[in-house]
Amino acid sequence: MTRSAARRPAPAAEPPAAPAPGGPGGPGGPGGRTLRKLAELPVTTLVGVGEKKAAALAEWGVESVLDLLTTYPRRYIDRSRQADLADLAVGDQAVVLAEVRRSQVLRARRGRPRVELSVHDGTAGVTVVFFNQPWRAKQLPVGSQALFFGKLDTFRGALQMVNPVVDLVVGVDGSAGDRERTGRVVPVYPASAKAGLDSWEIGRWVAEALRRAGTFADPLPEPWRVRLGLVDRTTALWHIHAPGAVADAGPARRRLAFDELFRLQLSLVLRRRATERDARAVRHQVSPLQVTSVRARRPGPGPADPPVLLDQPATLVESFLASLPFELTVAQRRALAVIFADLAGPLPMHRLLQGDVGSGKTVVALAALLAAVQGGHQGALMVPTEVLAEQHFASVRALLEGLEVGDPAVLGGRRPLQVSLLTNRTTAAERTRLHQGLADGRVDLVVGTHALLTDDVRFASLGVVVIDEQHRFGVEQRAALRAKGRGEGDEGADPDLLVMTATPIPRTAAMVVFGDLDMTVLDELPPGRSPVATAWARTPLEEAAAWATLRSEVAAGRRAYVVCPLVEGSERVEARSAVDEFERLSAEVLPDLALGLLHGQMPASEKEATMAAFRRGDISVLVATTVIEVGVDVAEATVMVVEDADRFGIAQLHQLRGRVGRGDRPSWCYLLSESAEGDAAARLEALAATTDGFELAEVDLRLRGEGTILGSRQKGQSDLRLASLQRDRDLLDSARDVAEAVTEEDPALDEHPLLVDELRLFLTDDEAEFLFKS
Ligand code: ADP
Ligand code: MG
């Protein structure tokens, strides 16, 4: 036996192992503690949690025993494999568990303040030095124990570790007696010196909670668990907190992560089923075949398709598709076939359409809206901002130019298709007229913002709703717009719903945020696009190269965008700084070129005039804010320069870049940023490395973490403590499959009362009511 092993305490007398399967109330059975029971027990029922500690825990969001048991260790110390200071050499990367013996704060003249600790692990001592972290003195008082991760070096002959990563394990009041009972593997909890909680204390309370609970009720029937290769819940909870060996923690984590994902997927699948249960769908007069028949109608080179349907008058959808100056891509055709099948079907569509920037989602969405109109219904397109609404309105109107709809109320039985715009900027008079038109059915399509959701917007017969940039809208807004299909007397029907994201989001995030929708992906760009050569320009020399490319392209008759720095604050502040930037560029950087300015605060007429001049080429460089992010479509534009690019997010830069490379000429995008570091640098590097939006979405998820992507949506979605959308893709898929399977067989979950109880626990009352009303 080595010296260090002898020094360590023996494993605990009662090792925290799970009880044998099949015992009384054993795993998988209905017996054992339920999560609800644990949620009802306040932490003060545990020995050692008095009022003061309870208050500290509450500050941390831990009030019940369930909260405590779902506070998981950040890592484990494997005492059998941990290095002794005495065995380490200079240059070693080390993890040591040591006690603070001496502590002092030093402030050299003109130097940075530093905290110096003498720590000892029983075999040897080392000096730990923190620069510029004065609070370390408080965090690590004499007598406390912590894990120090860092590199050993020497200073004036003595061993030292500079700025190590620290996990406080035992605060000063953790008693020595407790330390003796520690097993071989010690869980390290996220301790908080500020709240006066250390990892050791938390571990002790958790251990007591486990001991008192014994076994836990498992909502997953054993056969499922076995098929999924997951351990039972009792084993999982014991092993995550007190693994006999570090290797036991992995399966425990998987099981608990599965539970998180499963609850979430189950609520989404149930939401979907609840919506369908009460649904009254419009059976739209459209057939998936219309997508292919359009091809047959189109004159053009290549082997002729059989001339089907030529003797019938074209439907609105067919006329629209035939009027396009291009062939649909295979992906667009495939998506439309699926969408039309949904539209014609007995249930309202709930579909997410994902596609990269420039993949042609607008055309697909318009075809879906027109399918409603051709059956005498109406369509609505909702977008998050006024600027977007205006842009979409302009491009939609252009695309639908010349189309007619049948209307028995007018002479000749046909009239031009009527498209309108509704935002908060719509004048009162115009608004009244529009409300009337929507209510009596004279307006066929409406493009708008949240203004569409107000009570006085009523439709004669809303057939299809398209929501663009859905991630900026909540589930509630989706439901509110859908509800517009039913009149006050509940005589209408539920419109079909198509949701689109501006740029792709990772599949896993989509399954969580949009898990109640079916998904279609446009995985193909229209032909003839050339990838945009993207460079991160960091030095003055590289920036000069960017302006040089811009100049030579403009000289060759092409056009360029300069995107102004993103300014926090109001649209007005942003506009102001765009004006300044425009003046600077006109005076200093590009004085000899024809520059134009575009920002969100300009009157619509001025914006339109500027865009028209840019399209014609009277303006060759458009200096703009992010108003050009979406919808701007000028094929001659081949260069984009983004200033202070580090301020933008990945999705936004990708969307901006989509404004160039729309013709068949080579194009460039220059991201200017001298100072980007860390995540900002990683973003710019990713943009330079790929033009694939799906790939960039994964990078974005990795950099930003799930929290920011998921936002604060339903309560259940913030329940992801262990599950990771990157690491646990397979678990997410299984969770989805099991959720589908169980609700297929047992829609009300009558056979699974424990599952229902857990869902109710994790969801808000309203949500639970909606899911389980019979
Ligand atoms: P996004 O998917 O980013 O919303 P858009 O719908 O704005 O893309 O389409 C981008 C551009 O591609 C538009 O100019 C559109 O007219 C054009 N487009 C769409 N589909 C095709 C196609 N099948 N072939 C060629 N161009 C297309
Ligand atoms: Mg779009």
Coordinates of N, CA and C in Angstrom, one line a residue, residues 145-289:
Q145 N -10.8 24.1 2.8 CA -10.1 23.1 1.8 C -10.7 23.4 0.4
A146 N -9.8 23.3 -0.5 CA -10.2 23.5 -1.9 C -9.4 22.7 -2.9
L147 N -10.0 22.5 -4.0 CA -9.3 21.9 -5.1 C -8.6 23.0 -6.0
F148 N -7.4 22.8 -6.2 CA -6.6 23.8 -7.0 C -6.2 23.1 -8.3
F149 N -6.6 23.7 -9.4 CA -6.2 23.2 -10.8 C -5.2 24.1 -11.3
G150 N -4.0 23.7 -11.6 CA -3.1 24.7 -12.2 C -1.7 24.0 -12.5
K151 N -0.8 24.9 -12.9 CA 0.5 24.4 -13.3 C 1.5 24.8 -12.2
L152 N 2.3 23.8 -11.8 CA 3.3 24.1 -10.8 C 4.6 24.7 -11.4
D153 N 4.9 25.8 -10.8 CA 6.2 26.4 -11.2 C 7.0 26.8 -9.9
T154 N 8.1 27.5 -10.1 CA 8.9 27.9 -8.9 C 9.1 29.4 -9.0
F155 N 9.1 30.0 -7.8 CA 9.5 31.4 -7.7 C 10.5 31.5 -6.6
R156 N 11.6 32.0 -6.9 CA 12.7 32.1 -5.9 C 12.9 30.8 -5.1
G157 N 12.9 29.7 -5.9 CA 13.2 28.5 -5.2 C 12.0 27.7 -4.6
A158 N 10.9 28.4 -4.4 CA 9.7 27.7 -3.8 C 8.7 27.3 -4.8
L159 N 8.0 26.2 -4.5 CA 6.9 25.8 -5.4 C 5.8 26.8 -5.4
Q160 N 5.2 27.1 -6.5 CA 4.0 27.9 -6.5 C 3.1 27.6 -7.7
M161 N 1.8 28.0 -7.5 CA 0.8 27.8 -8.5 C 0.2 29.2 -8.7
V162 N 0.1 29.7 -9.9 CA -0.4 31.1 -10.1 C -1.8 31.0 -10.7
N163 N -2.7 31.8 -10.2 CA -4.1 31.9 -10.7 C -4.7 30.5 -11.0
P164 N -4.7 29.5 -10.1 CA -5.3 28.3 -10.5 C -6.8 28.4 -10.5
V165 N -7.5 27.4 -11.1 CA -8.9 27.3 -11.0 C -9.2 26.7 -9.7
V166 N -10.2 27.2 -9.0 CA -10.5 26.8 -7.6 C -11.9 26.2 -7.5
D167 N -12.0 25.1 -6.8 CA -13.3 24.7 -6.3 C -13.2 24.6 -4.8
L168 N -14.0 25.4 -4.1 CA -14.0 25.3 -2.7 C -14.7 24.1 -2.3
V169 N -14.1 23.3 -1.5 CA -14.7 22.0 -1.1 C -15.2 22.0 0.3
V170 N -14.4 22.5 1.3 CA -14.8 22.6 2.6 C -14.5 24.0 3.2
G171 N -15.6 24.6 3.6 CA -15.4 25.9 4.3 C -14.8 25.7 5.6
V172 N -14.5 26.8 6.4 CA -13.9 26.6 7.7 C -14.7 25.9 8.7
D173 N -16.1 26.0 8.5 CA -16.9 25.3 9.6 C -17.2 23.9 9.3
G174 N -16.7 23.3 8.2 CA -16.9 21.9 7.9 C -16.1 21.1 8.9
S175 N -16.7 20.3 9.7 CA -15.9 19.7 10.8 C -15.0 18.5 10.3
A176 N -13.9 18.3 11.0 CA -13.0 17.3 10.6 C -13.6 15.9 10.7
G177 N -14.5 15.7 11.6 CA -15.2 14.4 11.7 C -15.9 14.0 10.4
D178 N -16.5 15.0 9.8 CA -17.2 14.8 8.6 C -16.3 14.3 7.5
R179 N -15.1 14.9 7.5 CA -14.2 14.6 6.5 C -13.7 13.2 6.5
E180 N -13.7 12.6 7.7 CA -13.3 11.2 7.8 C -14.2 10.3 7.0
R181 N -15.4 10.6 7.0 CA -16.4 9.7 6.4 C -16.5 9.7 4.9
T182 N -15.7 10.6 4.3 CA -15.7 10.8 2.9 C -15.3 9.5 2.2
G183 N -16.0 9.2 1.1 CA -15.7 8.0 0.3 C -14.5 8.3 -0.6
R184 N -14.3 7.4 -1.5 CA -13.1 7.5 -2.4 C -13.4 8.6 -3.4
V185 N -14.7 8.7 -3.8 CA -15.0 9.7 -4.8 C -15.8 10.8 -4.2
V186 N -15.3 12.0 -4.2 CA -16.0 13.1 -3.6 C -16.7 14.0 -4.6
P187 N -18.0 14.2 -4.5 CA -18.6 15.1 -5.4 C -18.3 16.6 -5.1
V188 N -18.1 17.4 -6.1 CA -17.8 18.8 -5.9 C -19.0 19.6 -6.4
Y189 N -19.7 20.2 -5.5 CA -20.9 21.0 -5.8 C -20.5 22.4 -6.2
P190 N -21.4 23.1 -6.9 CA -21.1 24.5 -7.2 C -21.3 25.3 -5.9
A191 N -20.2 25.5 -5.2 CA -20.2 26.2 -3.9 C -20.3 27.7 -4.1
S192 N -20.8 28.4 -3.1 CA -20.9 29.8 -3.2 C -20.4 30.4 -1.9
A193 N -19.2 31.0 -2.0 CA -18.6 31.6 -0.8 C -19.5 32.8 -0.4
K194 N -20.1 33.5 -1.3 CA -20.9 34.6 -1.0 C -22.1 34.2 -0.1
A195 N -22.7 33.2 -0.5 CA -23.9 32.7 0.2 C -23.5 32.0 1.5
G196 N -22.2 31.7 1.6 CA -21.7 31.0 2.8 C -22.1 29.5 2.7
L197 N -22.0 29.0 1.5 CA -22.3 27.5 1.3 C -21.1 26.9 0.7
D198 N -20.7 25.8 1.3 CA -19.6 25.1 0.6 C -20.0 23.8 0.1
S199 N -19.2 23.2 -0.8 CA -19.5 22.0 -1.5 C -19.7 20.9 -0.5
W200 N -18.9 20.9 0.6 CA -19.0 19.9 1.6 C -20.3 19.8 2.3
E201 N -20.8 21.0 2.7 CA -22.1 21.0 3.3 C -23.2 20.5 2.4
I202 N -23.2 21.0 1.2 CA -24.2 20.6 0.3 C -24.2 19.1 0.1
G203 N -23.0 18.6 0.0 CA -22.8 17.1 -0.2 C -23.4 16.4 1.0
R204 N -23.2 16.9 2.2 CA -23.7 16.3 3.4 C -25.2 16.3 3.4
W205 N -25.8 17.4 3.1 CA -27.3 17.4 3.1 C -27.9 16.5 2.0
V206 N -27.2 16.5 0.8 CA -27.7 15.6 -0.2 C -27.6 14.2 0.2
A207 N -26.5 13.8 0.9 CA -26.4 12.5 1.3 C -27.5 12.1 2.3
E208 N -27.8 13.0 3.2 CA -28.9 12.8 4.1 C -30.2 12.6 3.4
A209 N -30.5 13.5 2.4 CA -31.7 13.4 1.7 C -31.8 12.0 1.0
L210 N -30.7 11.6 0.4 CA -30.7 10.3 -0.3 C -31.0 9.2 0.7
R211 N -30.3 9.2 1.8 CA -30.5 8.2 2.8 C -31.9 8.1 3.3
R212 N -32.5 9.2 3.5 CA -33.9 9.2 4.0 C -34.9 8.8 3.0
A213 N -34.6 9.2 1.7 CA -35.5 8.8 0.7 C -35.4 7.3 0.4
G214 N -34.3 6.8 0.4 CA -34.1 5.4 0.1 C -34.2 5.1 -1.4
T215 N -35.4 4.7 -1.8 CA -35.6 4.5 -3.2 C -36.6 5.5 -3.8
F216 N -36.5 5.7 -5.1 CA -37.3 6.7 -5.8 C -38.2 6.0 -6.8
A217 N -39.4 6.5 -6.8 CA -40.4 6.0 -7.8 C -39.9 6.3 -9.2
D218 N -40.0 5.4 -10.1 CA -39.5 5.5 -11.4 C -40.7 5.6 -12.4
P219 N -40.9 6.7 -13.1 CA -42.0 6.8 -14.1 C -41.7 6.0 -15.4
L220 N -40.5 5.6 -15.6 CA -40.2 4.8 -16.8 C -40.4 3.3 -16.5
P221 N -41.3 2.7 -17.2 CA -41.5 1.3 -17.0 C -40.2 0.5 -17.4
E222 N -39.9 -0.5 -16.6 CA -38.7 -1.2 -16.8 C -38.3 -1.6 -18.2
P223 N -39.3 -2.2 -19.0 CA -38.9 -2.6 -20.3 C -38.4 -1.5 -21.2
W224 N -39.0 -0.3 -21.0 CA -38.5 0.9 -21.8 C -37.1 1.2 -21.4
R225 N -36.8 1.2 -20.1 CA -35.5 1.5 -19.6 C -34.5 0.6 -20.1
V226 N -34.8 -0.7 -20.1 CA -33.9 -1.7 -20.6 C -33.6 -1.5 -22.0
R227 N -34.6 -1.2 -22.8 CA -34.5 -1.0 -24.2 C -33.6 0.2 -24.5
L228 N -33.8 1.3 -23.7 CA -33.0 2.5 -23.9 C -31.6 2.4 -23.3
G229 N -31.3 1.3 -22.5 CA -30.0 1.2 -21.9 C -29.8 2.2 -20.8
L230 N -30.9 2.5 -20.0 CA -30.8 3.5 -19.0 C -30.9 2.8 -17.6
V231 N -30.2 3.4 -16.6 CA -30.3 2.8 -15.3 C -31.6 3.4 -14.7
D232 N -32.1 2.7 -13.6 CA -33.3 3.2 -12.9 C -33.0 4.5 -12.2
R233 N -34.1 5.1 -11.7 CA -33.9 6.4 -11.2 C -33.2 6.4 -9.8
T234 N -33.5 5.4 -9.0 CA -32.8 5.3 -7.7 C -31.3 5.2 -7.9
T235 N -30.9 4.3 -8.8 CA -29.5 4.2 -9.1 C -28.9 5.5 -9.6
A236 N -29.7 6.2 -10.5 CA -29.2 7.4 -11.1 C -29.0 8.5 -10.0
L237 N -30.0 8.7 -9.2 CA -29.8 9.7 -8.2 C -28.7 9.5 -7.2
W238 N -28.6 8.2 -6.8 CA -27.5 7.9 -5.9 C -26.2 8.0 -6.5
H239 N -26.1 7.5 -7.7 CA -24.7 7.5 -8.4 C -24.3 8.9 -8.9
I240 N -25.3 9.8 -9.2 CA -24.8 11.1 -9.6 C -24.2 11.9 -8.4
H241 N -24.8 11.6 -7.2 CA -24.3 12.3 -6.1 C -23.2 11.6 -5.3
A242 N -23.3 10.3 -5.3 CA -22.3 9.6 -4.5 C -21.8 8.3 -5.3
P243 N -21.2 8.5 -6.4 CA -20.7 7.3 -7.2 C -19.7 6.6 -6.4
G244 N -19.8 5.2 -6.5 CA -18.7 4.4 -5.9 C -17.4 4.6 -6.6
A245 N -17.6 4.7 -7.9 CA -16.4 5.0 -8.8 C -16.8 6.1 -9.7
V246 N -15.9 6.9 -10.2 CA -16.2 8.0 -11.1 C -17.0 7.5 -12.3
A247 N -16.7 6.3 -12.8 CA -17.3 5.8 -13.9 C -18.8 5.6 -13.8
D248 N -19.3 5.4 -12.5 CA -20.7 5.3 -12.3 C -21.5 6.5 -12.6
A249 N -20.8 7.7 -12.5 CA -21.6 8.9 -12.7 C -22.1 9.1 -14.1
G250 N -21.4 8.5 -15.1 CA -21.8 8.7 -16.5 C -23.2 8.2 -16.8
P251 N -23.4 6.9 -16.5 CA -24.8 6.3 -16.7 C -25.9 7.1 -15.9
A252 N -25.5 7.5 -14.7 CA -26.4 8.2 -13.9 C -26.8 9.5 -14.5
R253 N -25.8 10.2 -15.1 CA -26.1 11.5 -15.7 C -27.0 11.3 -17.0
R254 N -26.7 10.2 -17.7 CA -27.5 9.9 -18.9 C -29.0 9.8 -18.5
R255 N -29.2 9.0 -17.5 CA -30.6 8.7 -17.1 C -31.3 10.0 -16.7
L256 N -30.6 10.8 -15.9 CA -31.3 12.0 -15.4 C -31.5 13.1 -16.6
A257 N -30.5 13.1 -17.5 CA -30.6 14.0 -18.6 C -31.8 13.5 -19.5
F258 N -31.9 12.2 -19.6 CA -33.0 11.6 -20.4 C -34.3 12.1 -19.8
D259 N -34.4 12.0 -18.5 CA -35.7 12.4 -17.8 C -36.0 13.9 -18.2
E260 N -35.0 14.8 -18.1 CA -35.3 16.2 -18.5 C -35.8 16.3 -19.9
L261 N -35.1 15.6 -20.8 CA -35.5 15.7 -22.2 C -36.9 15.1 -22.5
F262 N -37.1 14.0 -21.8 CA -38.3 13.3 -22.0 C -39.5 14.1 -21.5
R263 N -39.4 14.7 -20.3 CA -40.5 15.5 -19.8 C -40.8 16.6 -20.8
L264 N -39.8 17.2 -21.4 CA -39.9 18.3 -22.3 C -40.6 17.8 -23.6
Q265 N -40.1 16.7 -24.2 CA -40.7 16.2 -25.4 C -42.1 15.7 -25.2
L266 N -42.3 15.1 -24.0 CA -43.7 14.7 -23.8 C -44.7 15.9 -23.7
S267 N -44.2 17.0 -23.1 CA -45.1 18.1 -23.0 C -45.4 18.7 -24.4
L268 N -44.3 18.6 -25.3 CA -44.5 19.2 -26.6 C -45.4 18.3 -27.5
V269 N -45.2 17.0 -27.3 CA -46.1 16.0 -28.1 C -47.5 16.1 -27.6
L270 N -47.7 16.3 -26.3 CA -49.0 16.4 -25.8 C -49.7 17.7 -26.2
R271 N -48.9 18.8 -26.3 CA -49.4 20.1 -26.8 C -49.9 19.9 -28.2
R272 N -49.1 19.2 -29.0 CA -49.5 19.0 -30.3 C -50.8 18.2 -30.4
R273 N -50.9 17.2 -29.6 CA -52.1 16.4 -29.7 C -53.3 17.1 -29.1
A274 N -53.1 17.9 -28.1 CA -54.2 18.7 -27.6 C -54.7 19.7 -28.6
T275 N -53.8 20.3 -29.4 CA -54.2 21.2 -30.4 C -55.0 20.4 -31.5
E276 N -54.6 19.3 -31.8 CA -55.2 18.5 -32.9 C -56.6 18.0 -32.4
R277 N -56.7 17.7 -31.1 CA -57.9 17.1 -30.6 C -59.1 18.0 -30.8
D278 N -58.8 19.3 -30.6 CA -59.9 20.3 -30.8 C -60.0 20.9 -32.1
A279 N -59.2 20.4 -33.1 CA -59.0 21.1 -34.3 C -60.2 21.0 -35.2
R280 N -60.4 22.1 -36.0 CA -61.3 22.1 -37.1 C -60.6 22.7 -38.2
A281 N -60.2 21.8 -39.2 CA -59.3 22.3 -40.2 C -60.1 22.8 -41.4
V282 N -59.4 23.6 -42.2 CA -59.9 24.0 -43.5 C -59.3 23.0 -44.5
R283 N -60.2 22.3 -45.3 CA -59.6 21.4 -46.3 C -59.4 22.3 -47.5
H284 N -58.1 22.7 -47.7 CA -57.8 23.5 -48.8 C -57.9 22.8 -50.1
Q285 N -58.2 23.6 -51.1 CA -58.4 23.0 -52.5 C -57.0 23.1 -53.2
V286 N -56.2 22.2 -52.8 CA -54.8 22.2 -53.4 C -54.4 20.8 -53.4
S287 N -53.6 20.4 -54.4 CA -53.1 19.0 -54.3 C -51.6 19.0 -54.5
P288 N -50.9 18.1 -53.8 CA -49.5 18.0 -54.0 C -49.0 17.9 -55.4
L289 N -49.9 17.4 -56.3 CA -49.6 17.3 -57.7 C -49.4 18.6 -58.4

